[in-house]
Amino acid sequence: MQLRSMTAVAMVVFSLGLLLSPHTTSAHNITHILAKYPQFSTFNHYLTETHLAAEINSRETITVCAVDNAGMEELLSKHLSIYTIKNVISLHVLLDYFGAKKLHQITNGTALAATMFQATGSAPGSTGFVNITDLKGGKVGFGPAENHGNLPATFVKSVEEIPYNISVIQISTMLPSASAEAPTPEPSQMNLTSLMSAHGCRVFAETLLKSPAEKTFDENADGGLTVFCPGDDAMKNFMPKFKNLTADGKQSLLEYHGVPVYQSMASLKSNNGVMNTLATDGAKKYDFVVQNDGDTVTLKTKIVTAKITGTLIDEQPIAIFTINKVLMPKELFKASAAADTPAPAPAPDADSPEPSKKKKKHKAPAAADTPADSPADGPSDDFADSTADDNSAFSYSAGPVVAGVLSMWFFFLLL
Ligand SMILES: *[C@@H]1O[C@H](CO)[C@@H](O)[C@H](O)[C@H]1NC(C)=O
Ligand SMILES: *[C@@H]1O[C@H](CO)[C@@H](O)[C@H](O)[C@H]1NC(C)=O
Ligand SMILES: *[C@@H]1O[C@H](CO)[C@@H](O)[C@H](O)[C@H]1NC(C)=O
Ligand SMILES: *[C@@H]1O[C@H](CO)[C@@H](O)[C@H](O)[C@H]1NC(C)=O
Ligand SMILES: *[C@@H]1O[C@H](CO)[C@@H](O)[C@H](O)[C@H]1NC(C)=O
Ligand SMILES: *[C@@H]1O[C@H](CO)[C@@H](O)[C@H](O)[C@H]1NC(C)=O
């Protein structure tokens, strides 16, 4: 309760900041666009139900391939879980702008488009691309690339085009994809540590398994949980510092990487502000600042600025994102520890509207004195330097970029 109301206060404080922020939220509203067309009401309903609408609104240069209510009935008759339906529909969101004109003028007549399914990391291997091919008689065919040139859907019409932000088109039928339709477990039933282990956060997951902090994470999984897990390189470099912490300090550091609310990528991108963590035990304790920087979401403590590099899962009630640095709370580390870190970011609170700017670092009783005096020659250089994306395959920002580059590359080849 206390956490929630504190969050609310923080939100109010930060909505002021938002007003002044140059960062625009969304230029389009897919729900609003489709609401004008009753034949897409089922598709529209499921965009909202799966939270894909928010994800679509947060992106630019995107194409939504909608199917009419009959097409959706066919999908729904398969009785897939909502999580699987999300995967299927996300295969219908192309991460490039395809208006009617471009569709009919694809160079060399064929292209592979990256999709949101591919970008979220849910798609195994190279699945998640859609083959778009100009066919005889002015037709345009669509099919999942995994189906090797089988193009069961065709372009019906353009629904709405806002060049080059969003194009909404109708295709004749849902794209049949075995990988998108594969059963997806419910997020709260997933084993979070094995999910992290399998996707570039093995060191963090193993450290968590050895700590009472794991219980704290588990207890929050049903009600809403967001985890920011440092990639293996960052965590490995941090281990000497971690080992130096007291038992309580270790637990707090791990819990500092969890937030007791579900925060989707879309909401992180549209809400700058202070965030309480699982380690928070009082006002302004163990919190950090979420700040958007273009398409990148950063997490700022007084000591370090980390960047979200990937999404392992983003599904009510659980989100797990990878970050490129270990979050160091001011309660456990001296700000001077950052003096030697060549982080490109400005002073952590330079432009944050946090009211208690001048508050001096107060050590949590748990932390004792031990870790405070980390030497300038410590490993901080190393982990601060490891800004490289630790989890290329699941990288949130790199994913779409790679996909975009891939699809651009295709167009280029075909030019
Ligand atoms: C496209 O998006 C940009 C950035 O969000 C916005 O400034 C612009 O007005 C949008 N264009 C249209 C035609 O809505
Ligand atoms: C988008 O449009 C729908 C329907 O018009 C509306 O209910 C919703 O609040 C809008 N969402 C945003 C983020 O503006
Ligand atoms: C897409 O499918 C068509 C038709 O089967 C095929 O000829 C084409 O090579 C495929 N395009 C790509 C880029 O794979
Ligand atoms: C998750 O899996 C690990 C081993 O991979 C196990 O030690 C742990 O207890 C599991 N967690 C839950 C909540 O089942
Ligand atoms: C660990 O703590 C000791 C004693 O305070 C200190 O000398 C040492 O530099 C610390 N090591 C790291 C990696 O922070
Ligand atoms: C596209 O067409 C041109 C001209 O026929 C050809 O030289 C080129 O290799 C084609 N590109 C691809 C990727 O097939």
Coordinates of C-alpha atoms and ligand atoms in Angstrom, one line a residue:
M1 CA 0.0 0.0 0.0
Q2 CA 2.7 2.4 1.1
L3 CA 4.7 1.6 -2.0
R4 CA 1.7 2.2 -4.2
S5 CA 0.9 5.6 -2.8
M6 CA 4.5 6.6 -2.9
T7 CA 4.5 5.6 -6.5
A8 CA 1.4 7.7 -7.1
V9 CA 3.1 10.7 -5.5
A10 CA 6.1 10.1 -7.7
M11 CA 4.0 9.9 -10.7
V12 CA 2.3 13.2 -10.0
V13 CA 5.6 14.8 -9.4
F14 CA 6.9 13.4 -12.6
S15 CA 4.0 14.1 -14.8
L16 CA 5.1 17.7 -14.3
G17 CA 8.4 16.7 -15.7
L18 CA 6.7 15.0 -18.5
L19 CA 4.9 18.1 -19.6
L20 CA 8.3 19.8 -20.0
S21 CA 10.0 16.9 -21.5
P22 CA 10.6 17.0 -25.2
H23 CA 10.0 13.3 -25.5
T24 CA 6.7 12.7 -27.3
T25 CA 4.7 9.7 -26.3
S26 CA 2.6 8.4 -29.2
A27 CA 1.7 9.9 -32.5
H28 CA -1.0 7.4 -33.3
N29 CA -3.6 5.4 -31.5
I30 CA -4.3 2.1 -33.3
T31 CA -7.4 1.4 -31.1
H32 CA -8.8 4.7 -32.2
I33 CA -7.9 4.1 -35.9
L34 CA -9.6 0.7 -36.0
A35 CA -12.6 1.8 -33.9
K36 CA -14.0 3.4 -37.1
Y37 CA -14.2 0.0 -38.8
P38 CA -16.7 -2.5 -37.3
Q39 CA -15.4 -5.3 -39.5
F40 CA -12.1 -5.2 -37.5
S41 CA -13.7 -5.0 -34.0
T42 CA -12.5 -8.5 -32.9
F43 CA -9.0 -7.8 -34.1
N44 CA -9.0 -4.4 -32.4
H45 CA -10.4 -6.0 -29.2
Y46 CA -7.5 -8.5 -29.1
L47 CA -4.9 -5.7 -29.7
T48 CA -6.1 -4.2 -26.5
E49 CA -6.5 -7.5 -24.6
T50 CA -2.9 -8.6 -25.5
H51 CA -1.5 -5.1 -24.8
L52 CA -0.1 -5.0 -28.3
A53 CA -2.0 -1.8 -28.9
A54 CA 0.3 0.1 -26.5
E55 CA 3.3 -1.4 -28.1
I56 CA 2.1 -0.4 -31.5
N57 CA 1.4 3.1 -30.4
S58 CA 4.9 3.5 -28.9
R59 CA 6.5 2.7 -32.3
E60 CA 6.9 4.6 -35.5
T61 CA 7.3 3.2 -39.0
I62 CA 5.1 0.3 -38.5
T63 CA 2.5 -1.6 -40.5
V64 CA -0.5 -3.4 -38.9
C65 CA -1.9 -6.2 -41.1
A66 CA -5.5 -6.5 -39.8
V67 CA -8.0 -9.3 -40.6
D68 CA -11.7 -9.0 -40.4
N69 CA -13.9 -10.6 -37.8
A70 CA -14.4 -13.8 -39.8
G71 CA -10.6 -14.2 -40.0
M72 CA -10.3 -13.7 -36.2
E73 CA -13.1 -16.2 -35.5
E74 CA -11.0 -18.8 -37.3
L75 CA -8.1 -18.0 -35.1
L76 CA -10.2 -18.0 -31.9
S77 CA -11.7 -21.4 -32.9
K78 CA -8.3 -22.8 -32.2
H79 CA -8.8 -22.0 -28.5
L80 CA -5.3 -20.7 -28.0
S81 CA -4.3 -19.0 -24.7
I82 CA -4.2 -15.2 -24.7
Y83 CA -0.4 -15.4 -24.6
T84 CA -0.3 -17.4 -27.7
I85 CA -2.8 -15.2 -29.4
K86 CA -0.5 -12.3 -28.6
N87 CA 2.3 -14.1 -30.4
V88 CA 0.1 -14.8 -33.4
I89 CA -1.1 -11.2 -33.7
S90 CA 2.4 -9.8 -33.2
L91 CA 3.4 -11.6 -36.3
H92 CA 0.9 -9.3 -38.1
V93 CA 2.7 -6.2 -37.0
L94 CA 5.5 -5.3 -39.4
L95 CA 8.4 -3.2 -38.3
D96 CA 8.5 -1.1 -41.4
Y97 CA 6.1 1.1 -43.3
F98 CA 4.2 -0.6 -46.1
G99 CA 1.5 1.6 -47.7
A100 CA -0.5 0.3 -50.6
K101 CA 1.9 2.0 -53.0
K102 CA 5.1 0.5 -51.6
L103 CA 3.4 -3.0 -51.4
H104 CA 2.8 -2.9 -55.1
Q105 CA 6.3 -1.6 -55.9
I106 CA 8.5 -4.0 -54.0
T107 CA 11.8 -4.1 -55.8
N108 CA 12.3 -7.4 -57.5
G109 CA 8.8 -8.2 -56.3
T110 CA 9.6 -9.8 -53.0
A111 CA 10.8 -8.8 -49.5
L112 CA 11.0 -10.2 -46.0
A113 CA 9.6 -7.9 -43.3
A114 CA 10.6 -8.2 -39.6
T115 CA 7.7 -8.4 -37.2
M116 CA 6.9 -7.6 -33.6
F117 CA 6.9 -11.3 -33.0
Q118 CA 10.5 -11.5 -34.1
A119 CA 11.5 -8.4 -32.1
T120 CA 10.1 -9.5 -28.8
G121 CA 12.4 -12.5 -28.7
S122 CA 9.5 -14.9 -28.5
A123 CA 10.1 -16.2 -32.0
P124 CA 12.6 -19.1 -32.1
G125 CA 15.5 -18.7 -34.4
S126 CA 14.9 -16.7 -37.6
T127 CA 11.1 -17.2 -37.5
G128 CA 9.0 -14.1 -37.2
F129 CA 9.7 -12.7 -40.6
V130 CA 6.9 -12.2 -43.2
N131 CA 7.4 -12.8 -46.9
I132 CA 5.7 -10.1 -49.0
T133 CA 5.6 -10.8 -52.7
D134 CA 4.0 -9.1 -55.6
L135 CA 2.0 -11.6 -57.5
K136 CA 0.4 -11.6 -61.0
G137 CA -2.6 -9.5 -61.6
G138 CA -1.7 -6.8 -59.1
K139 CA -2.0 -9.1 -56.1
V140 CA 0.3 -8.9 -53.1
G141 CA 0.8 -12.2 -51.2
F142 CA 1.8 -12.5 -47.5
G143 CA 3.1 -15.6 -45.7
P144 CA 5.3 -16.3 -42.7
A145 CA 8.9 -16.8 -44.0
E146 CA 9.1 -20.0 -42.1
N147 CA 6.6 -21.5 -44.6
H148 CA 9.1 -21.3 -47.4
G149 CA 7.3 -19.2 -50.0
N150 CA 3.8 -20.4 -49.2
L151 CA 1.8 -17.2 -49.3
P152 CA -1.8 -17.9 -48.1
A153 CA -2.8 -14.3 -47.4
T154 CA -3.3 -11.5 -49.9
F155 CA -3.5 -7.7 -49.6
V156 CA -7.2 -6.6 -49.5
K157 CA -7.0 -2.9 -49.0
S158 CA -5.4 0.0 -47.3
V159 CA -7.4 0.9 -44.1
E160 CA -5.5 4.0 -43.0
E161 CA -2.1 5.4 -43.9
I162 CA -0.2 8.0 -41.9
P163 CA 3.1 8.1 -43.7
Y164 CA 5.5 7.1 -42.5
N165 CA 4.3 6.5 -38.9
I166 CA 1.7 3.8 -39.3
S167 CA 0.0 2.0 -42.1
V168 CA -3.0 -0.2 -41.4
I169 CA -3.8 -2.6 -44.1
Q170 CA -6.3 -5.5 -44.4
I171 CA -5.1 -8.9 -45.4
S172 CA -7.4 -11.7 -46.5
T173 CA -6.6 -14.2 -43.7
M174 CA -4.4 -14.7 -40.6
L175 CA -0.9 -15.8 -41.3
P176 CA -0.6 -19.5 -40.3
S177 CA 2.6 -19.9 -38.2
A178 CA 3.4 -23.0 -36.2
S179 CA 6.0 -21.1 -34.1
A180 CA 3.6 -18.3 -33.3
E181 CA 0.9 -20.7 -32.4
A182 CA 3.1 -22.9 -30.2
P183 CA 1.8 -23.0 -26.6
T184 CA 3.1 -20.2 -24.4
P185 CA 3.2 -20.8 -20.6
E186 CA 1.4 -18.3 -18.4
P187 CA 4.0 -15.7 -17.3
S188 CA 3.4 -16.2 -13.6
Q189 CA 4.0 -19.9 -13.9
M190 CA 7.3 -19.4 -15.6
N191 CA 10.5 -20.2 -13.7
L192 CA 11.9 -16.7 -13.7
T193 CA 15.5 -17.7 -12.8
S194 CA 15.7 -20.3 -15.5
L195 CA 14.3 -17.8 -18.0
M196 CA 17.0 -15.4 -17.1
S197 CA 19.7 -18.1 -17.1
A198 CA 18.7 -19.1 -20.6
H199 CA 18.9 -15.6 -21.9
G200 CA 22.1 -13.9 -20.9
C201 CA 21.5 -13.4 -17.2
R202 CA 22.9 -16.6 -15.8
V203 CA 25.2 -15.0 -13.3
F204 CA 22.4 -12.8 -11.9
A205 CA 20.0 -15.8 -11.8
E206 CA 22.4 -18.0 -10.0
T207 CA 23.3 -15.3 -7.5
L208 CA 19.6 -14.8 -6.9
L209 CA 18.9 -18.5 -6.3
K210 CA 21.5 -18.4 -3.5
S211 CA 19.9 -15.5 -1.8
P212 CA 16.7 -14.9 0.3
A213 CA 16.0 -12.2 -2.3
E214 CA 14.7 -15.0 -4.6
K215 CA 11.7 -15.4 -2.3
T216 CA 10.9 -11.7 -2.5
F217 CA 10.9 -11.9 -6.3
D218 CA 8.7 -15.1 -6.3
E219 CA 6.2 -13.5 -3.8
N220 CA 5.6 -10.6 -6.2
A221 CA 5.3 -12.7 -9.4
D222 CA 1.5 -13.0 -9.2
G223 CA 0.7 -9.4 -8.3
G224 CA 3.0 -7.8 -10.8
L225 CA 6.8 -7.7 -11.1
T226 CA 9.4 -6.1 -13.3
V227 CA 13.0 -7.4 -13.2
F228 CA 16.0 -5.6 -14.6
C229 CA 18.6 -8.2 -14.9
P230 CA 22.2 -7.3 -15.6
G231 CA 23.8 -9.2 -18.4
D232 CA 26.5 -11.8 -17.6
D233 CA 29.5 -9.6 -18.4
A234 CA 28.3 -6.8 -16.2
M235 CA 27.4 -9.1 -13.4
K236 CA 30.7 -11.0 -13.6
N237 CA 32.7 -7.8 -13.4
F238 CA 30.6 -6.7 -10.4
M239 CA 31.1 -9.8 -8.4
P240 CA 34.1 -8.6 -6.4
K241 CA 32.1 -5.7 -5.2
F242 CA 29.1 -7.9 -4.6
K243 CA 31.1 -10.3 -2.5
N244 CA 32.2 -7.4 -0.4
L245 CA 28.7 -6.5 0.7
T246 CA 27.2 -7.8 4.0
A247 CA 24.5 -10.4 3.8
D248 CA 21.8 -7.7 4.1
G249 CA 23.6 -5.6 1.5
K250 CA 23.7 -8.5 -1.0
Q251 CA 19.9 -9.1 -0.5
S252 CA 19.2 -5.4 -0.9
L253 CA 21.3 -5.1 -4.0
L254 CA 19.5 -8.0 -5.7
E255 CA 16.1 -6.7 -4.6
Y256 CA 17.0 -3.4 -6.0
H257 CA 16.8 -5.0 -9.4
G258 CA 13.1 -5.8 -9.0
V259 CA 10.1 -3.5 -9.0
P260 CA 6.8 -4.6 -7.4
V261 CA 4.7 -3.6 -10.3
Y262 CA 4.4 -4.8 -13.9
Q263 CA 5.9 -2.2 -16.2
S264 CA 5.6 -2.9 -19.8
M265 CA 8.2 -1.6 -22.2
A266 CA 5.6 0.8 -23.6
S267 CA 4.9 2.2 -20.1
L268 CA 8.6 2.5 -19.3
K269 CA 9.0 4.5 -22.6
S270 CA 6.2 6.8 -21.8
N271 CA 6.7 7.4 -18.1
N272 CA 9.9 9.0 -16.9
G273 CA 10.2 9.1 -13.1
V274 CA 11.2 7.6 -9.8
M275 CA 10.7 4.0 -9.3
N276 CA 10.6 2.1 -6.0
T277 CA 12.1 -1.3 -5.9
L278 CA 11.7 -4.5 -3.9
A279 CA 14.5 -3.2 -1.6
T280 CA 12.7 0.1 -0.9
D281 CA 12.1 0.3 2.9
G282 CA 11.1 3.9 3.3
A283 CA 10.7 7.2 1.5
K284 CA 13.4 7.8 -1.1
K285 CA 15.2 4.6 -0.2
Y286 CA 16.6 2.2 -2.8
D287 CA 14.8 3.9 -5.7
F288 CA 16.1 4.9 -9.1
V289 CA 15.0 7.1 -11.9
V290 CA 13.7 5.8 -15.2
Q291 CA 14.5 8.2 -18.1
N292 CA 13.9 7.9 -21.8
D293 CA 16.6 9.0 -24.1
G294 CA 15.2 8.7 -27.6
D295 CA 14.3 5.1 -28.1
T296 CA 16.5 4.0 -25.2
V297 CA 15.3 3.6 -21.7
T298 CA 17.8 4.3 -19.0
L299 CA 17.8 3.6 -15.3
K300 CA 19.7 6.1 -13.2
T301 CA 21.0 5.7 -9.7
K302 CA 23.2 8.3 -8.1
I303 CA 26.1 6.1 -8.9
V304 CA 25.4 4.6 -12.3
T305 CA 23.3 4.9 -15.4
A306 CA 22.2 1.6 -16.9
K307 CA 20.5 1.0 -20.3
I308 CA 17.8 -1.5 -21.1
T309 CA 19.3 -3.8 -23.7
G310 CA 16.7 -6.5 -24.2
T311 CA 13.3 -7.9 -23.3
L312 CA 13.1 -11.5 -22.0
I313 CA 9.4 -11.3 -21.3
D314 CA 6.9 -8.5 -21.2
E315 CA 3.5 -9.9 -20.4
Q316 CA 1.1 -9.0 -17.7
P317 CA 1.9 -9.5 -14.8
I318 CA 5.7 -10.0 -15.5
A319 CA 8.3 -8.1 -17.3
I320 CA 12.0 -9.0 -17.4
F321 CA 14.4 -6.7 -19.2
T322 CA 18.2 -7.0 -19.5
I323 CA 20.4 -4.1 -18.6
N324 CA 24.0 -3.4 -19.4
K325 CA 25.2 -2.4 -15.9
V326 CA 24.6 -3.5 -12.4
L327 CA 22.4 -0.9 -10.6
M328 CA 24.3 0.4 -7.6
P329 CA 22.1 2.1 -5.0
K330 CA 23.5 5.1 -3.2
E331 CA 22.6 3.3 0.1
L332 CA 25.3 0.8 -0.6
F333 CA 27.9 2.6 -2.6
K334 CA 29.5 6.0 -2.5
A335 CA 28.9 8.3 -5.4
S336 CA 32.7 8.7 -5.8
A337 CA 32.7 5.1 -6.9
A338 CA 31.3 6.4 -10.1
A339 CA 33.9 9.1 -10.5
D340 CA 36.1 6.8 -12.4
T341 CA 33.4 5.3 -14.5
P342 CA 33.6 6.7 -18.0
A343 CA 29.8 6.5 -18.4
P344 CA 28.8 8.9 -21.2
A345 CA 25.7 10.0 -19.2
P346 CA 25.7 13.4 -17.3
A347 CA 25.5 13.6 -13.6
P348 CA 22.8 11.2 -12.5
D349 CA 20.4 13.7 -11.3
A350 CA 21.3 16.6 -13.6
D351 CA 18.0 16.9 -15.2
S352 CA 15.9 14.7 -13.0
P353 CA 13.1 16.6 -11.3
E354 CA 13.6 14.5 -8.1
P355 CA 12.7 16.8 -5.3
S356 CA 15.4 15.6 -2.9
K357 CA 18.3 16.4 -5.1
K358 CA 20.6 17.5 -2.4
K359 CA 20.0 14.6 -0.1
K360 CA 23.4 13.2 0.9
K361 CA 24.1 9.5 0.5
H362 CA 22.9 7.9 3.6
K363 CA 24.1 4.4 4.2
A364 CA 21.5 1.9 5.0
P365 CA 22.2 0.3 8.3
A366 CA 22.4 -3.1 6.6
A367 CA 25.2 -1.9 4.4
A368 CA 27.7 -1.2 7.3
D369 CA 30.8 0.5 6.1
T370 CA 32.4 -2.2 4.1
P371 CA 31.6 -1.6 0.5
A372 CA 31.5 2.2 0.7
D373 CA 35.1 2.8 -0.1
S374 CA 35.5 1.1 -3.4
P375 CA 38.8 2.1 -4.8
A376 CA 39.2 4.0 -8.0
D377 CA 41.1 1.1 -9.5
G378 CA 38.4 -1.4 -8.7
P379 CA 36.5 -3.3 -11.3
S380 CA 34.1 -0.5 -11.8
D381 CA 35.9 0.6 -15.0
D382 CA 35.3 -2.8 -16.4
F383 CA 31.6 -3.1 -15.8
A384 CA 31.0 0.5 -16.7
D385 CA 32.7 -0.1 -19.9
S386 CA 30.7 -3.1 -20.7
T387 CA 28.1 -1.0 -22.3
A388 CA 28.0 -3.3 -25.2
D389 CA 24.7 -5.2 -25.4
D390 CA 25.2 -8.3 -23.5
N391 CA 22.3 -10.1 -25.0
S392 CA 22.3 -9.6 -28.7
A393 CA 19.7 -12.2 -29.5
F394 CA 17.1 -10.6 -27.2
S395 CA 18.2 -7.1 -27.4
Y396 CA 15.2 -4.8 -27.3
S397 CA 16.7 -1.9 -29.0
A398 CA 19.1 -3.9 -31.1
G399 CA 16.6 -6.5 -32.1
P400 CA 14.4 -4.2 -34.2
V401 CA 17.4 -2.4 -35.5
V402 CA 19.0 -5.7 -36.6
A403 CA 15.7 -6.7 -38.0
G404 CA 15.3 -3.4 -39.7
V405 CA 18.8 -3.6 -41.1
L406 CA 18.0 -7.1 -42.3
S407 CA 14.9 -6.0 -44.0
M408 CA 16.5 -2.9 -45.4
W409 CA 19.3 -5.1 -46.6
F410 CA 16.8 -7.2 -48.5
F411 CA 15.3 -4.1 -50.1
F412 CA 18.7 -2.9 -50.9
L413 CA 19.7 -6.1 -52.5
L414 CA 16.5 -6.0 -54.5
L415 CA 16.9 -2.5 -55.6
Ligands
LIG1 C1 4.6 11.0 -37.0 O1 5.2 10.8 -35.8 C2 6.0 12.0 -35.4 C3 6.8 11.6 -34.2 O2 6.0 11.0 -33.2 C4 5.1 13.2 -35.2 O3 5.8 14.3 -34.9 C5 4.3 13.4 -36.5 O4 3.4 14.4 -36.3 C6 3.6 12.2 -37.0 N1 3.1 12.4 -38.3 C7 1.8 12.4 -38.6 C8 1.4 12.6 -40.0 O5 1.0 12.2 -37.7
LIG2 C1 -6.8 5.4 -27.9 O1 -8.1 5.4 -28.4 C2 -9.1 4.8 -27.6 C3 -10.4 4.7 -28.4 O2 -10.7 6.0 -29.0 C4 -9.2 5.4 -26.3 O3 -10.1 4.8 -25.5 C5 -7.8 5.4 -25.6 O4 -7.8 6.1 -24.4 C6 -6.8 6.0 -26.5 N1 -5.5 5.7 -26.0 C7 -4.5 6.7 -25.8 C8 -3.2 6.2 -25.2 O5 -4.8 7.8 -26.1
LIG3 C1 8.8 -15.2 -50.9 O1 8.0 -16.2 -51.5 C2 8.0 -16.2 -52.9 C3 6.9 -17.1 -53.4 O2 7.1 -18.4 -53.0 C4 9.4 -16.6 -53.3 O3 9.5 -16.7 -54.7 C5 10.4 -15.6 -52.8 O4 11.7 -16.0 -53.0 C6 10.2 -15.4 -51.3 N1 11.0 -14.2 -50.9 C7 12.0 -14.2 -50.0 C8 12.6 -12.9 -49.9 O5 12.3 -15.2 -49.5
LIG4 C1 13.6 -22.5 -11.0 O1 14.5 -23.5 -11.4 C2 15.7 -23.6 -10.6 C3 16.7 -24.5 -11.2 O2 16.8 -24.3 -12.6 C4 15.3 -24.0 -9.2 O3 16.4 -24.1 -8.4 C5 14.3 -23.1 -8.6 O4 13.8 -23.5 -7.4 C6 13.1 -22.9 -9.6 N1 12.2 -21.9 -9.1 C7 10.9 -22.1 -8.9 C8 10.2 -20.9 -8.3 O5 10.4 -23.1 -9.2
LIG5 C1 36.2 -4.6 -0.4 O1 36.3 -4.0 0.9 C2 37.6 -3.8 1.3 C3 37.5 -3.3 2.8 O2 36.7 -2.2 2.9 C4 38.3 -2.8 0.4 O3 39.6 -2.6 0.8 C5 38.2 -3.4 -1.0 O4 38.8 -2.5 -1.9 C6 36.8 -3.7 -1.4 N1 36.8 -4.4 -2.7 C7 36.0 -4.1 -3.7 C8 36.1 -4.8 -4.9 O5 35.1 -3.2 -3.6
LIG6 C1 17.0 -7.9 -58.4 O1 16.9 -7.8 -59.8 C2 18.1 -7.5 -60.5 C3 17.8 -7.3 -61.9 O2 17.1 -8.4 -62.5 C4 19.1 -8.5 -60.2 O3 20.3 -8.2 -60.8 C5 19.4 -8.7 -58.7 O4 20.2 -9.7 -58.5 C6 18.0 -9.0 -58.0 N1 18.2 -9.0 -56.6 C7 17.9 -10.1 -55.9 C8 18.2 -10.0 -54.5 O5 17.4 -11.0 -56.4

